[in-house]
Every structure is written in C-alpha cells, then in structure tokens.
mmCIF file of C-alpha atoms in Angstrom:
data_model
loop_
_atom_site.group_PDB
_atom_site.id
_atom_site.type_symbol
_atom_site.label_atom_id
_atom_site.label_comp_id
_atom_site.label_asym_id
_atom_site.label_seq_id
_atom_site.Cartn_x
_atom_site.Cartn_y
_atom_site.Cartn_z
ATOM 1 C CA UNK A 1 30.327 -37.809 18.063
ATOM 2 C CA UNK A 2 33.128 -37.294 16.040
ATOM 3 C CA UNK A 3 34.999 -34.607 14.592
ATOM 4 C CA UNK A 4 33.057 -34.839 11.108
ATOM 5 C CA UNK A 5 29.958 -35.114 12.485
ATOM 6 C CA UNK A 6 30.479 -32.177 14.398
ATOM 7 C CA UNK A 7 31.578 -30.268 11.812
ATOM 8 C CA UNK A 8 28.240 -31.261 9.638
ATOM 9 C CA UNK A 9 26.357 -30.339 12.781
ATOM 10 C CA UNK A 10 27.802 -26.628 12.815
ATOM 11 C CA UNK A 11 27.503 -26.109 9.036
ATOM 12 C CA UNK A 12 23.959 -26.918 9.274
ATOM 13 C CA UNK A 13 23.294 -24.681 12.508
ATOM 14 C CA UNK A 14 25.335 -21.990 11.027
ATOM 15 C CA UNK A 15 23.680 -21.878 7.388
ATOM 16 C CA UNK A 16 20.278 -21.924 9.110
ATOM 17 C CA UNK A 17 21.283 -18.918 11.298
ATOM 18 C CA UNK A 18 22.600 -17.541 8.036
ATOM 19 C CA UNK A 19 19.013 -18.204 6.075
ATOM 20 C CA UNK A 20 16.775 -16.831 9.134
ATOM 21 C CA UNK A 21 19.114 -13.792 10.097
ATOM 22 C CA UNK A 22 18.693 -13.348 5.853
ATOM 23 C CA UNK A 23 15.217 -13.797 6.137
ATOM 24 C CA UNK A 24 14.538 -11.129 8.800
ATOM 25 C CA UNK A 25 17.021 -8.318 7.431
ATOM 26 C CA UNK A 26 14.275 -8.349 4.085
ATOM 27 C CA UNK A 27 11.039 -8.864 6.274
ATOM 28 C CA UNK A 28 12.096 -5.775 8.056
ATOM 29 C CA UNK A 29 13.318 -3.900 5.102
ATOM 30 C CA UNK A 30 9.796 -4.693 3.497
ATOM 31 C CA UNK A 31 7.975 -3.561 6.628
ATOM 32 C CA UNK A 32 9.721 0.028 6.618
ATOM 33 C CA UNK A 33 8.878 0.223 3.064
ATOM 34 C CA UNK A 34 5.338 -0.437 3.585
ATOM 35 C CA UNK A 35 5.783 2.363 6.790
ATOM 36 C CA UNK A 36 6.911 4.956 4.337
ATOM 37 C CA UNK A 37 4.388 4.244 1.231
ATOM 38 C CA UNK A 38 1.875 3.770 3.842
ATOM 39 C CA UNK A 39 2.106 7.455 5.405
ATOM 40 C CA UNK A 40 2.669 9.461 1.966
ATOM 41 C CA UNK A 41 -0.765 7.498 1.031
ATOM 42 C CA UNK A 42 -2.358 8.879 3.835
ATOM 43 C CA UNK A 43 -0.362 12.021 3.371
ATOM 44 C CA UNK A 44 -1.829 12.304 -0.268
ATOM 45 C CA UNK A 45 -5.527 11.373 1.322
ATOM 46 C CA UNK A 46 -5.574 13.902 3.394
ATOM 47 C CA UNK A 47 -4.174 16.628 0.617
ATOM 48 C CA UNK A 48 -7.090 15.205 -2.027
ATOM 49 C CA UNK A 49 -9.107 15.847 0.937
ATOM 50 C CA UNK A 50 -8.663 19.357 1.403
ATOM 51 C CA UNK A 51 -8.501 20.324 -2.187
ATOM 52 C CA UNK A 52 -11.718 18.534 -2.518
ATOM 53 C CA UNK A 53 -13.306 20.343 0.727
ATOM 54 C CA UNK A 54 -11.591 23.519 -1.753
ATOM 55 C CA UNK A 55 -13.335 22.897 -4.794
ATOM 56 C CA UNK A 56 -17.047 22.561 -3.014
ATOM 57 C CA UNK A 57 -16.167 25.799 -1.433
ATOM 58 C CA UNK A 58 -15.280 27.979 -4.185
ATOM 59 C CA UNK A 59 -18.335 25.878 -6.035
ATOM 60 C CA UNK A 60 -20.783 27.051 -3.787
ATOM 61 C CA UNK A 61 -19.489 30.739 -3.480
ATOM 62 C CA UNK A 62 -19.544 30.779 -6.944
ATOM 63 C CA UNK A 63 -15.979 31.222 -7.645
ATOM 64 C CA UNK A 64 -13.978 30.768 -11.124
ATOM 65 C CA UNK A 65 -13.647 26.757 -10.408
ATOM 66 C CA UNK A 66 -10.553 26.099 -12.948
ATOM 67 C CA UNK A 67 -8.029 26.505 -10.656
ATOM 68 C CA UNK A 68 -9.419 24.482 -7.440
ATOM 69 C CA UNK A 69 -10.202 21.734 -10.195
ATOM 70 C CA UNK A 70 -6.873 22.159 -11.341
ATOM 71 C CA UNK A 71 -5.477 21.369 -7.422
ATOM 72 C CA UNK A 72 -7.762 18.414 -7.450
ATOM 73 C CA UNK A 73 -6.532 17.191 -10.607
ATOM 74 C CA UNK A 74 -3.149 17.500 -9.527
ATOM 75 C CA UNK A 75 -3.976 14.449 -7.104
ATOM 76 C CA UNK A 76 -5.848 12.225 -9.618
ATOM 77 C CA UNK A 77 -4.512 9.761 -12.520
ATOM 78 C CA UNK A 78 -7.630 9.826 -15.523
ATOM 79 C CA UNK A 79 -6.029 6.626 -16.526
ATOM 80 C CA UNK A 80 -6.585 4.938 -12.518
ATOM 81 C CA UNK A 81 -10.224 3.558 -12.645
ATOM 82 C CA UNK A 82 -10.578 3.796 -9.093
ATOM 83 C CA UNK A 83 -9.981 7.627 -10.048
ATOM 84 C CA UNK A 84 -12.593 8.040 -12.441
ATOM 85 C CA UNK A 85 -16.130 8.247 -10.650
ATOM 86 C CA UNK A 86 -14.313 11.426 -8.921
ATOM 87 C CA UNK A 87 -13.247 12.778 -11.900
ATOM 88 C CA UNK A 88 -16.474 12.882 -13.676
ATOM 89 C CA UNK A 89 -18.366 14.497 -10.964
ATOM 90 C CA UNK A 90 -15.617 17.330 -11.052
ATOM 91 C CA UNK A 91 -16.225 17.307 -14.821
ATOM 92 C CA UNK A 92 -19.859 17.743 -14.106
ATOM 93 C CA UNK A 93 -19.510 20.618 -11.763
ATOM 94 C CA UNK A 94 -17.326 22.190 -14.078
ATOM 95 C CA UNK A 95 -18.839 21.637 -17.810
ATOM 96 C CA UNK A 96 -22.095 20.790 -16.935
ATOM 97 C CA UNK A 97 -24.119 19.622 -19.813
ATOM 98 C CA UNK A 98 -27.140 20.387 -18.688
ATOM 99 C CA UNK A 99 -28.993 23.100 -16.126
ATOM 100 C CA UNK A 100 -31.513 19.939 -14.291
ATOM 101 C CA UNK A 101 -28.962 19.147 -11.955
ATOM 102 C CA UNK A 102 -28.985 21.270 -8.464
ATOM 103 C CA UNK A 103 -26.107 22.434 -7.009
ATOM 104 C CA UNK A 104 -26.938 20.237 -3.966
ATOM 105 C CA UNK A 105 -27.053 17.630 -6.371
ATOM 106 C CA UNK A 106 -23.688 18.127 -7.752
ATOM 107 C CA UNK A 107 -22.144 18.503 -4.229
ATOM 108 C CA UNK A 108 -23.611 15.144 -3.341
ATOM 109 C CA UNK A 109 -22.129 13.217 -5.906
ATOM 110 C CA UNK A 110 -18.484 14.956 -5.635
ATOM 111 C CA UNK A 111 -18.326 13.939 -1.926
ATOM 112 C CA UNK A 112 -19.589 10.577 -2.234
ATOM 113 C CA UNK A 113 -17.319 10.248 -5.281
ATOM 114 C CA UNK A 114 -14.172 11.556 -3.197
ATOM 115 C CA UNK A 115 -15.668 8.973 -0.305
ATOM 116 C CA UNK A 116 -14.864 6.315 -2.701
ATOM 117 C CA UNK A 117 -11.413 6.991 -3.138
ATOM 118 C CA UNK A 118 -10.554 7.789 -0.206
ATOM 119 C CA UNK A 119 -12.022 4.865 0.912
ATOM 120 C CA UNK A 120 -9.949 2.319 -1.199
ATOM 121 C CA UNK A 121 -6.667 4.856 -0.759
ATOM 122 C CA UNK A 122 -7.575 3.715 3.668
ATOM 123 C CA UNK A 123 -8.062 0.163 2.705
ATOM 124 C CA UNK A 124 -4.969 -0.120 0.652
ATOM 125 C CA UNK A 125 -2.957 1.445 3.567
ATOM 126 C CA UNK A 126 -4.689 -0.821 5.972
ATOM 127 C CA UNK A 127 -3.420 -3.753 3.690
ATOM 128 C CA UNK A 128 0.266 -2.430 3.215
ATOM 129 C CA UNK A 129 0.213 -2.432 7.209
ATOM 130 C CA UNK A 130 -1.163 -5.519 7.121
ATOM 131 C CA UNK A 131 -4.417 -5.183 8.406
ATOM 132 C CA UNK A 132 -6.793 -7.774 7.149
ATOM 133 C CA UNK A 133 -10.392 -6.429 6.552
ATOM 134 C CA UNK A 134 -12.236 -9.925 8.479
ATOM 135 C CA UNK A 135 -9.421 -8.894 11.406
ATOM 136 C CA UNK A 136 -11.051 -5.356 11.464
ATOM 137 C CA UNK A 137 -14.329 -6.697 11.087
ATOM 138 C CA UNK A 138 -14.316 -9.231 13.799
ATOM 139 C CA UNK A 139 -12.693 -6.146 16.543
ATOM 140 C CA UNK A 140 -15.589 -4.188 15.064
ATOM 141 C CA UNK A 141 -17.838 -6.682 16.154
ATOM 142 C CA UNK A 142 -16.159 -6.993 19.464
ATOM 143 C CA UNK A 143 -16.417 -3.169 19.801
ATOM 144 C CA UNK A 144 -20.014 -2.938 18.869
ATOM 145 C CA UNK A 145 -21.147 -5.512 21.722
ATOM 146 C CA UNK A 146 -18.917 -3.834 23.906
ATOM 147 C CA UNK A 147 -20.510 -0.405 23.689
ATOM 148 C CA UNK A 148 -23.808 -1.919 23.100
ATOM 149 C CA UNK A 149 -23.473 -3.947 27.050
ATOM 150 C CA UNK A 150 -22.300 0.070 28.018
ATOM 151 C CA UNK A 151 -25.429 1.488 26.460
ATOM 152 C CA UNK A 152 -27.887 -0.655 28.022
ATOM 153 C CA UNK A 153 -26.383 -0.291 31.755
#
C-alpha cells in the first residue's frame, strides 16, 4: 500500500469511529432520559394512586369530598382523553345527578376508572424502557407453564 492509500484507509476508520462513538453518546443520552421520565411516571402513578385510595375513603366516611377531589384533580389533565373516564366517575361521586346509583356502585366505577389509567401510565413506562408488550407476553407465557409444571408436581 502506499502512503495515499493509507491515508484514505485511516480517514475512513477514523470517521466511522467518529459516527459510532457519535451514535452511542445520543443512544445513551436518550436512555437516561427515558430513566428519568420513566420513574417520575411511576412516581406520579403511585401519587394518583393514593389520592385516589383518599377520595374513596373520605367518600365512604362521608366526608366533605371537595378537597380529596381537588388532590385528585391536581394529577389529571380534563383535556388528556385517557384522563377522562376517571374524571367523570369523580364527577359522579361528587355532583351526582341522580340518587339510583349505590355507593358501591360509584366506588366500582372510580377504581376501575383509576385501573385504566394507571394501566396505560405502566404501559407507557414499560414502552419508554423499552419493553415490548408481545416480549412481556411471551415471558408471561413462559411463566404460566412454568408454575403450572410446579402446581401439578
């Protein structure tokens, strides 16, 4: 080889090195982004949780409910639609516009209503982690058999 071929050669090796070295200093940047989003969603679960868990107690004891619907509020967007089954169950429990709903009733609804979005608050954390829901399903499946070859023993 000569001198400019060798010179081409270590251009080309360096500005790859260059590109890939590029390429990992944003993967991991990206990756402790999705870290910290990830744990102040799970953070802010677990807070909607509680003031949820809140509101049901102070519902059935009866309570003045405006300020633990207040706290819950404080956690929901009205203009999120993933936001808005929860919100109109509060609103139910609150202003109820009629007296044929029980109190069981209403309780029902709120928590499957909170399920919901707590639900699609896990998934989206699972996805900024970058879990894929057929990966989860298929260790699922792995785990069911699993426990299911432990069960019959």
């Amino acid at each position: 080889m000569d001198g400019s071929t060798q010179a081409l050669l270590s251009i080309i090796i360096s500005g790859t090195a260059l590109v890939i070295s590029l390429l990992s200093v944003l993967r991991t940047r990206k990756n402790h982004l999705s870290g910290i989003l990830s744990s102040q969603r799970l953070v802010w679960a677990e807070n909607l949780r509680i003031a949820v868990s809140t509101f049901i107690t102070a519902m059935y004891e009866g309570e003045n409910l405006a300020p633990y619907r207040a706290r819950v509020f404080l956690y929901l967007s009205p203009s999120n639609p993933k936001h808005k089954r929860l919100i109109d169950a509060i609103d139910q429990i609150y202003r109820p516009s009629n007296g044929t709903v029980s109190l069981e009733e209403n309780c029902n609804a709120l928590v499957g209503a909170a399920q919901d979005v707590l639900q699609k608050n896990w998934w989206t954390v699972k996805f900024e982690l970058g879990l894929r829901k057929l990966e989860e399903s298929r260790r699922d499946a792995k785990v069911e058999k699993r426990m299911g070859k432990q069960n019959a023993l």
